[in-house]
Structure formats: C-alpha cells, structure tokens
Amino acid sequence: MATKSKTSDAKVPVLKGKEAEDKVLDYMKRMNRPFGAVDVSANLKGSVPKAAAQKILVALAERGLLVQKTCGKTTFFVANQANLEDMPAEKLAALEDEYKKLDEENKQLVAESKTLSADVAKLKSAPTDEELAFEIGKVADAIEKAQTHLEPLRAGMPLVSAEECEQLEAEWMRWRKEWVRRRKVFSTFWSLVTDALTPQEARELGEDLGIEQDTGEHGVLEKGPLCSSGSVLGKRRR
C-alpha cells in the first residue's frame, strides 16, 4: 500500500517563553512598524500564538522596549525609537550613493521600457504577412487593369480631343435632362391613372399597356459618378 506523500509546507513549531519573546522583539525591531498582536502572530506564521503575542507585546512595552499606542479600541505596538542604534554617517552616505545609483538605473530601465513599448505598438499596428500579400495582390490587379487600358493608346489609338469631350458633355447633359423630364411627366400621369387601383391592378395595367419601368441598371446609373452633381463624364468640373 502506497505511503502518503509529505506536504511541502512543514508545520511551524510553536515558540514559548524567552524564545518567543526574543522572536517577537527581533521582528518588531527589524520591521520598525506599528503592529497589533494579530498581525505579529500572522506574520510569524503562527510560531507565536495570538494570545501569547499580546502578552509578550504588553510585557515588552512595560519594560520600555516597545511603545504601546491606542487608537479607539485597537492597540498597536512599535519599537521604541530611543533604543534603536544610530546610523553612522559613513553608512548613511553609502546608502545614499547606492540609492542614487539604483535610481539612475531605474530611470534608464523606464526609458528603455518606453522605447520597447513603442516598438511593440508599431509592430502590432504593422500589417501581417497575409495582409501584405493581399494588398500586393490588389495593387497587382490594379496595375494589370491600368496596363490593359494603356494598350490601345500604345498601339496608336487617337486621343479624344478637348472639343470632343465638350461635345460629349453637352450631349450627355441634354439627354439626361430629357430623360429626367420625361420620367417626371410619366410618374405624374401614371399616379393620376392608377390612383384608384391597387398595386397589383396597377402592375397588371402596366403589363397590358407594355409600359417598361426603369431597371436596376438605371438605378445604378443614377447613383453613379455620371449623374453626380457637377460631373462631366465621370469627372468633376473645376
């Protein structure tokens, strides 16, 4: 039968007497921050129970090793600052130099981090290989179409003169205006004729009379560049 594996977290032994007192005092001096009995016991991983920690803290305060302070109903203890060893000037200067060095290194790391973050942002905004391939394909198709349009010109086909363009423009504007006018006249007349008919009856009447309505191509033409305001054969007037 297989034996049970040991847990990775070994149980912390509970300290008592002088050993527990030294443990608490050393912790309070090392941290040099205000703590309550609950915090001390928890931070020492339960090696000193909460009740014992409270008694030890009170006893250390009575002996002047700690200072006891009360905030409302809560009691805190902190290491007596008068008992702490003064820091030599040489050690303070060394710590100051070390701080300045670390601060400078930190600034360099922050600057490097910003640069790397900017590089990452550029890489994320750049198109992928698949997107580049797709765009290259679109450009290649556009080039091929343009080459096809250029072939007649390269073969010697005469260009359309400015006068011919003006004539085509005039013809286009004239007949488009006539188209729009006739369509309006028909729409007005047809509305009067079919006012008392249902949509199905009106459709049947139109079929009997052989009336041809505008097709989808007419709608596309109306919305296209040729019919846009100020357009001349698809080009804007200047």
PDB file of C-alpha atoms in Angstrom:
ATOM      1  CA  MET A   1       0.000   0.000   0.000  1.00  0.00           C
ATOM      2  CA  ALA A   2       1.474   3.372  -1.046  1.00  0.00           C
ATOM      3  CA  THR A   3       2.511   5.738   1.717  1.00  0.00           C
ATOM      4  CA  LYS A   4       1.106   9.279   1.811  1.00  0.00           C
ATOM      5  CA  SER A   5       3.428  11.943   0.436  1.00  0.00           C
ATOM      6  CA  LYS A   6       4.665  14.553   2.835  1.00  0.00           C
ATOM      7  CA  THR A   7       3.218  18.058   2.433  1.00  0.00           C
ATOM      8  CA  SER A   8       5.593  20.700   1.160  1.00  0.00           C
ATOM      9  CA  ASP A   9       4.620  23.117   3.937  1.00  0.00           C
ATOM     10  CA  ALA A  10       6.087  21.839   7.179  1.00  0.00           C
ATOM     11  CA  LYS A  11       4.207  22.808  10.329  1.00  0.00           C
ATOM     12  CA  VAL A  12       5.865  25.766  12.087  1.00  0.00           C
ATOM     13  CA  PRO A  13       6.865  24.864  15.680  1.00  0.00           C
ATOM     14  CA  VAL A  14       5.230  26.970  18.402  1.00  0.00           C
ATOM     15  CA  LEU A  15       7.720  29.003  20.475  1.00  0.00           C
ATOM     16  CA  LYS A  16       7.380  29.617  24.181  1.00  0.00           C
ATOM     17  CA  GLY A  17       8.958  31.651  26.953  1.00  0.00           C
ATOM     18  CA  LYS A  18      12.170  33.569  26.260  1.00  0.00           C
ATOM     19  CA  GLU A  19      12.457  32.166  22.757  1.00  0.00           C
ATOM     20  CA  ALA A  20       9.023  33.510  21.805  1.00  0.00           C
ATOM     21  CA  GLU A  21       9.790  36.888  23.411  1.00  0.00           C
ATOM     22  CA  ASP A  22      13.081  37.253  21.530  1.00  0.00           C
ATOM     23  CA  LYS A  23      11.347  36.302  18.289  1.00  0.00           C
ATOM     24  CA  VAL A  24       8.694  38.998  18.732  1.00  0.00           C
ATOM     25  CA  LEU A  25      11.175  41.688  19.802  1.00  0.00           C
ATOM     26  CA  ASP A  26      13.525  40.914  16.899  1.00  0.00           C
ATOM     27  CA  TYR A  27      10.621  41.083  14.451  1.00  0.00           C
ATOM     28  CA  MET A  28       9.369  44.422  15.832  1.00  0.00           C
ATOM     29  CA  LYS A  29      12.863  45.966  15.656  1.00  0.00           C
ATOM     30  CA  ARG A  30      13.530  44.611  12.178  1.00  0.00           C
ATOM     31  CA  MET A  31      10.241  45.810  10.697  1.00  0.00           C
ATOM     32  CA  ASN A  32      10.125  49.057  12.770  1.00  0.00           C
ATOM     33  CA  ARG A  33       6.439  49.491  12.041  1.00  0.00           C
ATOM     34  CA  PRO A  34       3.338  49.534  14.261  1.00  0.00           C
ATOM     35  CA  PHE A  35       1.657  46.133  14.591  1.00  0.00           C
ATOM     36  CA  GLY A  36      -1.063  44.551  16.698  1.00  0.00           C
ATOM     37  CA  ALA A  37      -0.901  41.106  18.263  1.00  0.00           C
ATOM     38  CA  VAL A  38      -2.932  39.571  15.441  1.00  0.00           C
ATOM     39  CA  ASP A  39      -0.545  40.943  12.786  1.00  0.00           C
ATOM     40  CA  VAL A  40       2.550  39.814  14.687  1.00  0.00           C
ATOM     41  CA  SER A  41       1.210  36.289  15.143  1.00  0.00           C
ATOM     42  CA  ALA A  42       0.150  36.043  11.486  1.00  0.00           C
ATOM     43  CA  ASN A  43       3.450  37.444  10.145  1.00  0.00           C
ATOM     44  CA  LEU A  44       5.400  34.985  12.297  1.00  0.00           C
ATOM     45  CA  LYS A  45       3.420  32.163  10.658  1.00  0.00           C
ATOM     46  CA  GLY A  46       1.751  31.231  13.964  1.00  0.00           C
ATOM     47  CA  SER A  47       5.009  30.373  15.725  1.00  0.00           C
ATOM     48  CA  VAL A  48       3.774  32.696  18.464  1.00  0.00           C
ATOM     49  CA  PRO A  49       0.012  32.325  19.089  1.00  0.00           C
ATOM     50  CA  LYS A  50      -2.131  35.469  19.173  1.00  0.00           C
ATOM     51  CA  ALA A  51      -2.803  35.327  22.930  1.00  0.00           C
ATOM     52  CA  ALA A  52       0.885  34.798  23.699  1.00  0.00           C
ATOM     53  CA  ALA A  53       1.865  37.567  21.273  1.00  0.00           C
ATOM     54  CA  GLN A  54      -0.459  40.008  23.068  1.00  0.00           C
ATOM     55  CA  LYS A  55       1.062  39.197  26.468  1.00  0.00           C
ATOM     56  CA  ILE A  56       4.617  39.457  25.098  1.00  0.00           C
ATOM     57  CA  LEU A  57       3.942  42.809  23.426  1.00  0.00           C
ATOM     58  CA  VAL A  58       2.452  44.261  26.612  1.00  0.00           C
ATOM     59  CA  ALA A  59       5.383  42.947  28.684  1.00  0.00           C
ATOM     60  CA  LEU A  60       7.927  44.404  26.248  1.00  0.00           C
ATOM     61  CA  ALA A  61       6.114  47.746  26.354  1.00  0.00           C
ATOM     62  CA  GLU A  62       6.185  47.758  30.165  1.00  0.00           C
ATOM     63  CA  ARG A  63       9.944  47.200  30.026  1.00  0.00           C
ATOM     64  CA  GLY A  64      10.368  50.131  27.599  1.00  0.00           C
ATOM     65  CA  LEU A  65      11.496  48.004  24.669  1.00  0.00           C
ATOM     66  CA  LEU A  66       8.292  48.774  22.758  1.00  0.00           C
ATOM     67  CA  VAL A  67       5.881  51.715  22.740  1.00  0.00           C
ATOM     68  CA  GLN A  68       2.185  50.968  23.129  1.00  0.00           C
ATOM     69  CA  LYS A  69      -0.331  53.191  21.366  1.00  0.00           C
ATOM     70  CA  THR A  70      -4.124  53.021  21.375  1.00  0.00           C
ATOM     71  CA  CYS A  71      -6.360  54.096  18.502  1.00  0.00           C
ATOM     72  CA  GLY A  72     -10.002  53.750  19.509  1.00  0.00           C
ATOM     73  CA  LYS A  73     -10.416  50.189  20.694  1.00  0.00           C
ATOM     74  CA  THR A  74      -7.333  48.969  18.834  1.00  0.00           C
ATOM     75  CA  THR A  75      -3.884  48.729  20.423  1.00  0.00           C
ATOM     76  CA  PHE A  76      -0.680  48.920  18.417  1.00  0.00           C
ATOM     77  CA  PHE A  77       2.939  48.387  19.373  1.00  0.00           C
ATOM     78  CA  VAL A  78       6.063  49.799  17.753  1.00  0.00           C
ATOM     79  CA  ALA A  79       9.761  49.508  18.540  1.00  0.00           C
ATOM     80  CA  ASN A  80      10.994  52.184  20.946  1.00  0.00           C
ATOM     81  CA  GLN A  81      12.886  54.542  18.664  1.00  0.00           C
ATOM     82  CA  ALA A  82      15.100  55.715  21.534  1.00  0.00           C
ATOM     83  CA  ASN A  83      16.543  52.208  21.811  1.00  0.00           C
ATOM     84  CA  LEU A  84      17.411  51.851  18.163  1.00  0.00           C
ATOM     85  CA  GLU A  85      21.063  52.100  17.160  1.00  0.00           C
ATOM     86  CA  ASP A  86      22.050  55.366  15.460  1.00  0.00           C
ATOM     87  CA  MET A  87      23.125  55.084  11.841  1.00  0.00           C
ATOM     88  CA  PRO A  88      26.799  56.112  11.292  1.00  0.00           C
ATOM     89  CA  ALA A  89      27.369  58.985   8.845  1.00  0.00           C
ATOM     90  CA  GLU A  90      29.551  56.780   6.651  1.00  0.00           C
ATOM     91  CA  LYS A  91      26.814  54.164   6.334  1.00  0.00           C
ATOM     92  CA  LEU A  92      24.224  56.834   5.592  1.00  0.00           C
ATOM     93  CA  ALA A  93      26.454  58.232   2.833  1.00  0.00           C
ATOM     94  CA  ALA A  94      26.979  54.760   1.368  1.00  0.00           C
ATOM     95  CA  LEU A  95      23.238  54.117   1.399  1.00  0.00           C
ATOM     96  CA  GLU A  96      22.648  57.493  -0.245  1.00  0.00           C
ATOM     97  CA  ASP A  97      25.136  56.651  -3.014  1.00  0.00           C
ATOM     98  CA  GLU A  98      23.542  53.255  -3.502  1.00  0.00           C
ATOM     99  CA  TYR A  99      20.103  54.886  -3.686  1.00  0.00           C
ATOM    100  CA  LYS A 100      21.283  57.377  -6.327  1.00  0.00           C
ATOM    101  CA  LYS A 101      22.842  54.590  -8.376  1.00  0.00           C
ATOM    102  CA  LEU A 102      19.721  52.447  -8.201  1.00  0.00           C
ATOM    103  CA  ASP A 103      17.548  55.466  -9.012  1.00  0.00           C
ATOM    104  CA  GLU A 104      19.618  56.203 -12.107  1.00  0.00           C
ATOM    105  CA  GLU A 105      19.442  52.561 -13.215  1.00  0.00           C
ATOM    106  CA  ASN A 106      15.692  52.636 -12.662  1.00  0.00           C
ATOM    107  CA  LYS A 107      15.340  55.750 -14.840  1.00  0.00           C
ATOM    108  CA  GLN A 108      17.327  54.052 -17.608  1.00  0.00           C
ATOM    109  CA  LEU A 109      15.142  50.967 -17.358  1.00  0.00           C
ATOM    110  CA  VAL A 110      11.990  53.108 -17.501  1.00  0.00           C
ATOM    111  CA  ALA A 111      13.271  54.877 -20.637  1.00  0.00           C
ATOM    112  CA  GLU A 112      14.184  51.530 -22.208  1.00  0.00           C
ATOM    113  CA  SER A 113      10.761  50.156 -21.307  1.00  0.00           C
ATOM    114  CA  LYS A 114       9.052  53.102 -23.018  1.00  0.00           C
ATOM    115  CA  THR A 115      11.152  52.586 -26.149  1.00  0.00           C
ATOM    116  CA  LEU A 116      10.377  48.875 -26.240  1.00  0.00           C
ATOM    117  CA  SER A 117       6.669  49.582 -25.666  1.00  0.00           C
ATOM    118  CA  ALA A 118       6.690  51.981 -28.624  1.00  0.00           C
ATOM    119  CA  ASP A 119       8.398  49.349 -30.782  1.00  0.00           C
ATOM    120  CA  VAL A 120       5.808  46.767 -29.751  1.00  0.00           C
ATOM    121  CA  ALA A 121       2.984  49.193 -30.607  1.00  0.00           C
ATOM    122  CA  LYS A 122       4.498  49.765 -34.074  1.00  0.00           C
ATOM    123  CA  LEU A 123       4.824  46.034 -34.665  1.00  0.00           C
ATOM    124  CA  LYS A 124       1.212  45.449 -33.617  1.00  0.00           C
ATOM    125  CA  SER A 125      -0.034  48.185 -35.967  1.00  0.00           C
ATOM    126  CA  ALA A 126       2.033  46.889 -38.895  1.00  0.00           C
ATOM    127  CA  PRO A 127       0.236  44.570 -41.353  1.00  0.00           C
ATOM    128  CA  THR A 128       0.820  40.843 -41.154  1.00  0.00           C
ATOM    129  CA  ASP A 129       2.383  38.796 -43.956  1.00  0.00           C
ATOM    130  CA  GLU A 130      -1.085  37.662 -45.052  1.00  0.00           C
ATOM    131  CA  GLU A 131      -2.388  41.244 -45.127  1.00  0.00           C
ATOM    132  CA  LEU A 132       0.656  42.412 -47.105  1.00  0.00           C
ATOM    133  CA  ALA A 133       0.177  39.599 -49.592  1.00  0.00           C
ATOM    134  CA  PHE A 134      -3.481  40.584 -50.024  1.00  0.00           C
ATOM    135  CA  GLU A 135      -2.621  44.263 -50.559  1.00  0.00           C
ATOM    136  CA  ILE A 136       0.142  43.362 -53.020  1.00  0.00           C
ATOM    137  CA  GLY A 137      -2.386  41.252 -54.939  1.00  0.00           C
ATOM    138  CA  LYS A 138      -4.803  44.200 -55.106  1.00  0.00           C
ATOM    139  CA  VAL A 139      -2.066  46.504 -56.386  1.00  0.00           C
ATOM    140  CA  ALA A 140      -1.006  43.907 -58.955  1.00  0.00           C
ATOM    141  CA  ASP A 141      -4.608  43.661 -60.220  1.00  0.00           C
ATOM    142  CA  ALA A 142      -4.849  47.448 -60.448  1.00  0.00           C
ATOM    143  CA  ILE A 143      -1.581  47.581 -62.406  1.00  0.00           C
ATOM    144  CA  GLU A 144      -2.828  44.893 -64.768  1.00  0.00           C
ATOM    145  CA  LYS A 145      -6.071  46.794 -65.414  1.00  0.00           C
ATOM    146  CA  ALA A 146      -4.151  50.016 -65.987  1.00  0.00           C
ATOM    147  CA  GLN A 147      -1.828  48.231 -68.430  1.00  0.00           C
ATOM    148  CA  THR A 148      -4.878  46.895 -70.280  1.00  0.00           C
ATOM    149  CA  HIS A 149      -6.280  50.428 -70.592  1.00  0.00           C
ATOM    150  CA  LEU A 150      -2.938  51.690 -71.864  1.00  0.00           C
ATOM    151  CA  GLU A 151      -2.605  49.066 -74.601  1.00  0.00           C
ATOM    152  CA  PRO A 152      -4.875  50.844 -77.145  1.00  0.00           C
ATOM    153  CA  LEU A 153      -3.027  54.119 -76.552  1.00  0.00           C
ATOM    154  CA  ARG A 154       0.336  52.458 -77.032  1.00  0.00           C
ATOM    155  CA  ALA A 155      -0.982  50.898 -80.244  1.00  0.00           C
ATOM    156  CA  GLY A 156      -1.615  54.374 -81.665  1.00  0.00           C
ATOM    157  CA  MET A 157      -5.327  54.917 -80.911  1.00  0.00           C
ATOM    158  CA  PRO A 158      -6.085  58.647 -81.282  1.00  0.00           C
ATOM    159  CA  LEU A 159      -6.906  60.528 -78.090  1.00  0.00           C
ATOM    160  CA  VAL A 160     -10.220  62.262 -77.531  1.00  0.00           C
ATOM    161  CA  SER A 161      -9.738  65.991 -78.036  1.00  0.00           C
ATOM    162  CA  ALA A 162     -10.989  68.675 -75.643  1.00  0.00           C
ATOM    163  CA  GLU A 163     -13.576  69.764 -78.204  1.00  0.00           C
ATOM    164  CA  GLU A 164     -14.920  66.216 -78.473  1.00  0.00           C
ATOM    165  CA  CYS A 165     -15.113  65.971 -74.675  1.00  0.00           C
ATOM    166  CA  GLU A 166     -17.108  69.214 -74.574  1.00  0.00           C
ATOM    167  CA  GLN A 167     -19.452  67.905 -77.257  1.00  0.00           C
ATOM    168  CA  LEU A 168     -19.949  64.618 -75.420  1.00  0.00           C
ATOM    169  CA  GLU A 169     -20.627  66.546 -72.244  1.00  0.00           C
ATOM    170  CA  ALA A 170     -23.248  68.694 -73.906  1.00  0.00           C
ATOM    171  CA  GLU A 171     -24.950  65.662 -75.418  1.00  0.00           C
ATOM    172  CA  TRP A 172     -24.926  63.817 -72.124  1.00  0.00           C
ATOM    173  CA  MET A 173     -26.366  66.734 -70.173  1.00  0.00           C
ATOM    174  CA  ARG A 174     -29.050  67.330 -72.801  1.00  0.00           C
ATOM    175  CA  TRP A 175     -30.326  63.772 -72.955  1.00  0.00           C
ATOM    176  CA  ARG A 176     -30.076  63.169 -69.242  1.00  0.00           C
ATOM    177  CA  LYS A 177     -32.177  66.286 -68.643  1.00  0.00           C
ATOM    178  CA  GLU A 178     -34.720  64.993 -71.181  1.00  0.00           C
ATOM    179  CA  TRP A 179     -34.715  61.592 -69.511  1.00  0.00           C
ATOM    180  CA  VAL A 180     -35.411  63.105 -66.106  1.00  0.00           C
ATOM    181  CA  ARG A 181     -38.158  65.373 -67.537  1.00  0.00           C
ATOM    182  CA  ARG A 182     -39.966  62.546 -69.307  1.00  0.00           C
ATOM    183  CA  ARG A 183     -39.753  60.300 -66.282  1.00  0.00           C
ATOM    184  CA  LYS A 184     -41.299  63.021 -64.136  1.00  0.00           C
ATOM    185  CA  VAL A 185     -44.137  63.592 -66.622  1.00  0.00           C
ATOM    186  CA  PHE A 186     -44.835  59.854 -66.778  1.00  0.00           C
ATOM    187  CA  SER A 187     -44.739  59.471 -62.985  1.00  0.00           C
ATOM    188  CA  THR A 188     -47.248  62.305 -62.553  1.00  0.00           C
ATOM    189  CA  PHE A 189     -49.556  60.930 -65.236  1.00  0.00           C
ATOM    190  CA  TRP A 190     -49.295  57.335 -64.027  1.00  0.00           C
ATOM    191  CA  SER A 191     -50.093  58.353 -60.437  1.00  0.00           C
ATOM    192  CA  LEU A 192     -53.307  60.012 -61.639  1.00  0.00           C
ATOM    193  CA  VAL A 193     -54.301  56.998 -63.701  1.00  0.00           C
ATOM    194  CA  THR A 194     -53.608  54.382 -61.035  1.00  0.00           C
ATOM    195  CA  ASP A 195     -54.749  56.383 -58.011  1.00  0.00           C
ATOM    196  CA  ALA A 196     -57.904  54.286 -57.609  1.00  0.00           C
ATOM    197  CA  LEU A 197     -56.203  50.961 -58.389  1.00  0.00           C
ATOM    198  CA  THR A 198     -54.462  48.536 -56.090  1.00  0.00           C
ATOM    199  CA  PRO A 199     -50.707  47.967 -56.593  1.00  0.00           C
ATOM    200  CA  GLN A 200     -51.407  44.618 -58.254  1.00  0.00           C
ATOM    201  CA  GLU A 201     -54.026  46.165 -60.594  1.00  0.00           C
ATOM    202  CA  ALA A 202     -51.649  48.983 -61.472  1.00  0.00           C
ATOM    203  CA  ARG A 203     -48.901  46.451 -62.224  1.00  0.00           C
ATOM    204  CA  GLU A 204     -51.233  44.397 -64.417  1.00  0.00           C
ATOM    205  CA  LEU A 205     -52.365  47.532 -66.270  1.00  0.00           C
ATOM    206  CA  GLY A 206     -48.775  48.464 -66.945  1.00  0.00           C
ATOM    207  CA  GLU A 207     -48.060  44.978 -68.301  1.00  0.00           C
ATOM    208  CA  ASP A 208     -51.137  45.123 -70.567  1.00  0.00           C
ATOM    209  CA  LEU A 209     -50.047  48.527 -71.924  1.00  0.00           C
ATOM    210  CA  GLY A 210     -46.453  47.340 -72.390  1.00  0.00           C
ATOM    211  CA  ILE A 211     -45.006  50.005 -70.085  1.00  0.00           C
ATOM    212  CA  GLU A 212     -41.370  49.404 -69.191  1.00  0.00           C
ATOM    213  CA  GLN A 213     -40.185  50.723 -65.828  1.00  0.00           C
ATOM    214  CA  ASP A 214     -36.592  51.682 -65.048  1.00  0.00           C
ATOM    215  CA  THR A 215     -34.400  48.665 -64.458  1.00  0.00           C
ATOM    216  CA  GLY A 216     -31.747  48.124 -61.815  1.00  0.00           C
ATOM    217  CA  GLU A 217     -29.157  49.448 -64.248  1.00  0.00           C
ATOM    218  CA  HIS A 218     -30.952  52.799 -64.317  1.00  0.00           C
ATOM    219  CA  GLY A 219     -30.788  52.961 -60.517  1.00  0.00           C
ATOM    220  CA  VAL A 220     -27.073  52.193 -60.548  1.00  0.00           C
ATOM    221  CA  LEU A 221     -26.544  54.883 -63.185  1.00  0.00           C
ATOM    222  CA  GLU A 222     -28.468  57.454 -61.143  1.00  0.00           C
ATOM    223  CA  LYS A 223     -26.278  56.780 -58.105  1.00  0.00           C
ATOM    224  CA  GLY A 224     -23.047  56.620 -60.103  1.00  0.00           C
ATOM    225  CA  PRO A 225     -20.485  59.330 -60.842  1.00  0.00           C
ATOM    226  CA  LEU A 226     -22.030  60.243 -64.207  1.00  0.00           C
ATOM    227  CA  CYS A 227     -25.177  61.552 -62.508  1.00  0.00           C
ATOM    228  CA  SER A 228     -23.467  63.179 -59.547  1.00  0.00           C
ATOM    229  CA  SER A 229     -23.775  66.926 -59.203  1.00  0.00           C
ATOM    230  CA  GLY A 230     -21.379  68.769 -61.498  1.00  0.00           C
ATOM    231  CA  SER A 231     -19.992  65.608 -63.073  1.00  0.00           C
ATOM    232  CA  VAL A 232     -18.776  65.556 -66.645  1.00  0.00           C
ATOM    233  CA  LEU A 233     -18.424  62.029 -67.980  1.00  0.00           C
ATOM    234  CA  GLY A 234     -17.353  60.921 -64.547  1.00  0.00           C
ATOM    235  CA  LYS A 235     -15.023  63.903 -63.858  1.00  0.00           C
ATOM    236  CA  ARG A 236     -15.704  66.866 -61.606  1.00  0.00           C
ATOM    237  CA  ARG A 237     -15.829  70.343 -63.038  1.00  0.00           C
ATOM    238  CA  ARG A 238     -13.249  72.772 -61.719  1.00  0.00           C
TER     239      ARG A 238
END
